[in-house]
Amino acid sequence: MVQPERPRRPKLIVTRRLPALIEARMRELFDAELSEDDLPMGPEALAAAAARCDILVPTISDHIDAAVIESGTGRLRLIANFGNGVDHIDLKAARSAGIIVTNTPGVLTEDTADMTMALILSVPRRLAEGEKLVRSGSWTGWSPGFMLGHRIGGKRLGIIGMGRIGQAVARRARAFDLTISYHNRHRLPEVVEQDLAARYEPDLDTLLVENDIISIHCPHRPETENLISARRLALLAKHVYLINTARGPIIDEEALIDRLESGEIAGAGLDVFAHEPAIDPRLLALDNVVLLPHMGSATYEGRAATGERVITNIRQWIDGDRPRDQVFEGWV
Ligand code: 8YV
């Protein structure tokens, strides 16, 4: 099929406010329509935007479903996502419509791993509870048995999904004297395993049974939806902490809350939720959880790097090349 010429100055619609320098550069390079109000676009607004641009730059807060893709078919050529995860984009519909999708891998790895490590430390050491107590003004003073948590060093960390972020977490976890095992679709090369001091566990159930802290770093795809199901949650021992900085729907959230409420699992650190930004009120009532508002990659540096990566992908596309971060179904 002969592809139409790629416009030198394509019409671009950005759905949310991006760092000022990124917006300025986009205005220079492209016919860019930027977000004024920074509000998530609803289905109609997204469909209308898709119909009148060559390139759409969405974020995780935009649901690019088959209907949006259909509206864009004919004009829309590239969806240059601002962010790594692409579970909010119907990749199959995009492929059928001949629309290329790109993401921004690598630029938010270290920030997300830092936040994961912060949760790994916060939950067993009761950081949020302690902070809340001080702020409430009801702290009455130190005592030997006060605010006891659990030691991190010497525990076993099980990582689910050993891509860039999983590996960055493993590097940090080593420094905290955690023993690391991981489950992944593919085993890593031996030299990488040695470097990370991480042992491959081919059976996910075994990984869940054999570890003290579980951290999730796989992408959200149809195969990983509810991966940590009620049955699998029941494999976790009472002393286990579960950390999720990947995507909410990977865990059966209802079942997790049941287990947290009944004390059948020790605690959870969650930066992502099943129905963001809505939070199940039962979670808010629990003391053994640390809840964050999807801020794992939220750094000034990371957002700037993400924007630059979006621009690189677009420029490569304009030049007729395959953008470096083109996403293929089944790869992510
Ligand atoms: C980003 C994320 O903040 O990149 C991702 O997949 O989950 C987040 O950390 C968000 O995607 C920006 O669109």
PDB file of C-alpha atoms in Angstrom, residues 83-218:
ATOM      1  CA  GLY A  83       4.101   8.006  28.823  1.00  0.00           C
ATOM      2  CA  ASN A  84       5.236   4.428  28.862  1.00  0.00           C
ATOM      3  CA  GLY A  85       2.110   2.303  29.405  1.00  0.00           C
ATOM      4  CA  VAL A  86      -0.270   2.084  26.441  1.00  0.00           C
ATOM      5  CA  ASP A  87      -3.136   0.139  28.009  1.00  0.00           C
ATOM      6  CA  HIS A  88      -5.433   3.129  27.421  1.00  0.00           C
ATOM      7  CA  ILE A  89      -4.965   2.807  23.653  1.00  0.00           C
ATOM      8  CA  ASP A  90      -6.704   0.168  21.502  1.00  0.00           C
ATOM      9  CA  LEU A  91      -3.584  -1.036  19.681  1.00  0.00           C
ATOM     10  CA  LYS A  92      -5.474  -3.500  17.524  1.00  0.00           C
ATOM     11  CA  ALA A  93      -7.861  -0.829  16.223  1.00  0.00           C
ATOM     12  CA  ALA A  94      -4.894   1.494  15.597  1.00  0.00           C
ATOM     13  CA  ARG A  95      -3.073  -1.181  13.615  1.00  0.00           C
ATOM     14  CA  SER A  96      -6.158  -1.955  11.501  1.00  0.00           C
ATOM     15  CA  ALA A  97      -6.509   1.758  10.759  1.00  0.00           C
ATOM     16  CA  GLY A  98      -2.809   2.015   9.796  1.00  0.00           C
ATOM     17  CA  ILE A  99      -2.106   4.401  12.681  1.00  0.00           C
ATOM     18  CA  ILE A 100       1.323   4.129  14.300  1.00  0.00           C
ATOM     19  CA  VAL A 101       1.518   4.224  18.113  1.00  0.00           C
ATOM     20  CA  THR A 102       4.634   5.249  20.049  1.00  0.00           C
ATOM     21  CA  ASN A 103       5.428   5.428  23.769  1.00  0.00           C
ATOM     22  CA  THR A 104       8.333   6.729  25.879  1.00  0.00           C
ATOM     23  CA  PRO A 105      10.179   3.803  27.460  1.00  0.00           C
ATOM     24  CA  GLY A 106      13.278   4.296  29.572  1.00  0.00           C
ATOM     25  CA  VAL A 107      12.804   7.928  30.592  1.00  0.00           C
ATOM     26  CA  LEU A 108      10.792   7.193  33.728  1.00  0.00           C
ATOM     27  CA  THR A 109      12.503   3.989  34.825  1.00  0.00           C
ATOM     28  CA  GLU A 110      14.651   5.366  37.646  1.00  0.00           C
ATOM     29  CA  ASP A 111      11.949   7.659  39.059  1.00  0.00           C
ATOM     30  CA  THR A 112       9.409   4.835  39.161  1.00  0.00           C
ATOM     31  CA  ALA A 113      11.956   2.510  40.756  1.00  0.00           C
ATOM     32  CA  ASP A 114      12.737   5.153  43.400  1.00  0.00           C
ATOM     33  CA  MET A 115       9.053   5.446  44.252  1.00  0.00           C
ATOM     34  CA  THR A 116       8.720   1.670  44.391  1.00  0.00           C
ATOM     35  CA  MET A 117      11.635   1.482  46.810  1.00  0.00           C
ATOM     36  CA  ALA A 118      10.042   4.238  48.874  1.00  0.00           C
ATOM     37  CA  LEU A 119       6.886   2.109  49.171  1.00  0.00           C
ATOM     38  CA  ILE A 120       8.917  -1.023  49.947  1.00  0.00           C
ATOM     39  CA  LEU A 121      10.416   0.912  52.870  1.00  0.00           C
ATOM     40  CA  SER A 122       7.271   2.799  53.887  1.00  0.00           C
ATOM     41  CA  VAL A 123       4.799  -0.005  54.316  1.00  0.00           C
ATOM     42  CA  PRO A 124       6.729  -2.413  56.598  1.00  0.00           C
ATOM     43  CA  ARG A 125       8.167   0.545  58.576  1.00  0.00           C
ATOM     44  CA  ARG A 126       4.740   2.226  58.942  1.00  0.00           C
ATOM     45  CA  LEU A 127       5.911   5.580  57.614  1.00  0.00           C
ATOM     46  CA  ALA A 128       2.472   6.918  56.698  1.00  0.00           C
ATOM     47  CA  GLU A 129       0.951   5.848  60.024  1.00  0.00           C
ATOM     48  CA  GLY A 130       3.736   7.589  61.932  1.00  0.00           C
ATOM     49  CA  GLU A 131       3.400  10.768  59.910  1.00  0.00           C
ATOM     50  CA  LYS A 132      -0.347  10.810  60.393  1.00  0.00           C
ATOM     51  CA  LEU A 133       0.062  10.380  64.141  1.00  0.00           C
ATOM     52  CA  VAL A 134       2.481  13.296  64.473  1.00  0.00           C
ATOM     53  CA  ARG A 135       0.236  15.561  62.398  1.00  0.00           C
ATOM     54  CA  SER A 136      -2.819  14.583  64.429  1.00  0.00           C
ATOM     55  CA  GLY A 137      -1.157  15.958  67.560  1.00  0.00           C
ATOM     56  CA  SER A 138      -1.943  12.788  69.476  1.00  0.00           C
ATOM     57  CA  TRP A 139       1.604  11.397  69.805  1.00  0.00           C
ATOM     58  CA  THR A 140       2.277  10.935  73.496  1.00  0.00           C
ATOM     59  CA  GLY A 141       5.969   9.959  73.316  1.00  0.00           C
ATOM     60  CA  TRP A 142       8.410   7.174  72.733  1.00  0.00           C
ATOM     61  CA  SER A 143       8.182   3.709  74.262  1.00  0.00           C
ATOM     62  CA  PRO A 144      10.024   0.473  73.456  1.00  0.00           C
ATOM     63  CA  GLY A 145       7.039  -1.172  71.871  1.00  0.00           C
ATOM     64  CA  PHE A 146       5.826   1.893  70.007  1.00  0.00           C
ATOM     65  CA  MET A 147       5.239   1.879  66.214  1.00  0.00           C
ATOM     66  CA  LEU A 148       7.103  -1.335  65.598  1.00  0.00           C
ATOM     67  CA  GLY A 149       7.342  -2.399  62.004  1.00  0.00           C
ATOM     68  CA  HIS A 150       9.345  -5.023  60.188  1.00  0.00           C
ATOM     69  CA  ARG A 151      13.011  -4.921  59.136  1.00  0.00           C
ATOM     70  CA  ILE A 152      13.676  -4.726  55.401  1.00  0.00           C
ATOM     71  CA  GLY A 153      17.186  -6.233  55.323  1.00  0.00           C
ATOM     72  CA  GLY A 154      17.295 -10.009  55.013  1.00  0.00           C
ATOM     73  CA  LYS A 155      13.783 -10.296  53.557  1.00  0.00           C
ATOM     74  CA  ARG A 156      12.961 -11.870  50.207  1.00  0.00           C
ATOM     75  CA  LEU A 157      11.676  -9.651  47.391  1.00  0.00           C
ATOM     76  CA  GLY A 158       9.730 -11.198  44.514  1.00  0.00           C
ATOM     77  CA  ILE A 159       9.559  -9.022  41.394  1.00  0.00           C
ATOM     78  CA  ILE A 160       6.836  -9.673  38.831  1.00  0.00           C
ATOM     79  CA  GLY A 161       7.906  -8.289  35.455  1.00  0.00           C
ATOM     80  CA  MET A 162      11.655  -7.869  35.052  1.00  0.00           C
ATOM     81  CA  GLY A 163      11.816  -5.200  32.348  1.00  0.00           C
ATOM     82  CA  ARG A 164      13.594  -1.887  32.797  1.00  0.00           C
ATOM     83  CA  ILE A 165      11.694  -0.844  35.933  1.00  0.00           C
ATOM     84  CA  GLY A 166      11.805  -4.293  37.557  1.00  0.00           C
ATOM     85  CA  GLN A 167      15.571  -4.380  37.050  1.00  0.00           C
ATOM     86  CA  ALA A 168      16.008  -0.846  38.405  1.00  0.00           C
ATOM     87  CA  VAL A 169      14.084  -1.911  41.520  1.00  0.00           C
ATOM     88  CA  ALA A 170      16.311  -4.994  41.864  1.00  0.00           C
ATOM     89  CA  ARG A 171      19.450  -2.812  41.745  1.00  0.00           C
ATOM     90  CA  ARG A 172      18.113  -0.669  44.578  1.00  0.00           C
ATOM     91  CA  ALA A 173      16.829  -3.637  46.571  1.00  0.00           C
ATOM     92  CA  ARG A 174      20.298  -5.221  46.620  1.00  0.00           C
ATOM     93  CA  ALA A 175      21.622  -2.219  48.494  1.00  0.00           C
ATOM     94  CA  PHE A 176      18.955  -2.813  51.159  1.00  0.00           C
ATOM     95  CA  ASP A 177      20.084  -6.417  51.565  1.00  0.00           C
ATOM     96  CA  LEU A 178      16.985  -7.991  50.053  1.00  0.00           C
ATOM     97  CA  THR A 179      17.237 -11.389  48.384  1.00  0.00           C
ATOM     98  CA  ILE A 180      15.727 -11.097  44.909  1.00  0.00           C
ATOM     99  CA  SER A 181      13.824 -13.520  42.748  1.00  0.00           C
ATOM    100  CA  TYR A 182      11.742 -12.627  39.710  1.00  0.00           C
ATOM    101  CA  HIS A 183       9.073 -13.902  37.391  1.00  0.00           C
ATOM    102  CA  ASN A 184       8.974 -12.746  33.789  1.00  0.00           C
ATOM    103  CA  ARG A 185       7.681 -13.907  30.411  1.00  0.00           C
ATOM    104  CA  HIS A 186      11.276 -14.588  29.418  1.00  0.00           C
ATOM    105  CA  ARG A 187      14.250 -15.430  31.544  1.00  0.00           C
ATOM    106  CA  LEU A 188      16.953 -12.749  31.515  1.00  0.00           C
ATOM    107  CA  PRO A 189      20.468 -13.559  30.237  1.00  0.00           C
ATOM    108  CA  GLU A 190      22.576 -15.174  32.945  1.00  0.00           C
ATOM    109  CA  VAL A 191      25.009 -12.276  33.009  1.00  0.00           C
ATOM    110  CA  VAL A 192      22.155  -9.860  33.811  1.00  0.00           C
ATOM    111  CA  GLU A 193      20.830 -12.180  36.519  1.00  0.00           C
ATOM    112  CA  GLN A 194      24.294 -12.293  38.060  1.00  0.00           C
ATOM    113  CA  ASP A 195      24.671  -8.547  37.871  1.00  0.00           C
ATOM    114  CA  LEU A 196      21.336  -8.061  39.658  1.00  0.00           C
ATOM    115  CA  ALA A 197      21.823 -11.041  41.984  1.00  0.00           C
ATOM    116  CA  ALA A 198      18.322 -12.108  40.929  1.00  0.00           C
ATOM    117  CA  ARG A 199      17.056 -15.677  40.614  1.00  0.00           C
ATOM    118  CA  TYR A 200      14.505 -16.590  37.955  1.00  0.00           C
ATOM    119  CA  GLU A 201      11.324 -18.257  39.179  1.00  0.00           C
ATOM    120  CA  PRO A 202       9.387 -19.702  36.222  1.00  0.00           C
ATOM    121  CA  ASP A 203       6.263 -20.374  38.278  1.00  0.00           C
ATOM    122  CA  LEU A 204       4.374 -17.281  39.422  1.00  0.00           C
ATOM    123  CA  ASP A 205       2.522 -19.151  42.164  1.00  0.00           C
ATOM    124  CA  THR A 206       5.829 -20.312  43.651  1.00  0.00           C
ATOM    125  CA  LEU A 207       7.175 -16.749  43.554  1.00  0.00           C
ATOM    126  CA  LEU A 208       4.137 -15.610  45.531  1.00  0.00           C
ATOM    127  CA  VAL A 209       4.508 -18.401  48.091  1.00  0.00           C
ATOM    128  CA  GLU A 210       8.250 -17.956  48.605  1.00  0.00           C
ATOM    129  CA  ASN A 211       8.646 -14.208  49.151  1.00  0.00           C
ATOM    130  CA  ASP A 212       8.067 -11.644  51.894  1.00  0.00           C
ATOM    131  CA  ILE A 213       7.564  -8.590  49.672  1.00  0.00           C
ATOM    132  CA  ILE A 214       6.038  -8.744  46.189  1.00  0.00           C
ATOM    133  CA  SER A 215       6.449  -5.858  43.741  1.00  0.00           C
ATOM    134  CA  ILE A 216       4.603  -5.634  40.429  1.00  0.00           C
ATOM    135  CA  HIS A 217       6.318  -4.265  37.311  1.00  0.00           C
ATOM    136  CA  CYS A 218       4.664  -5.954  34.343  1.00  0.00           C
TER     137      CYS A 218
END
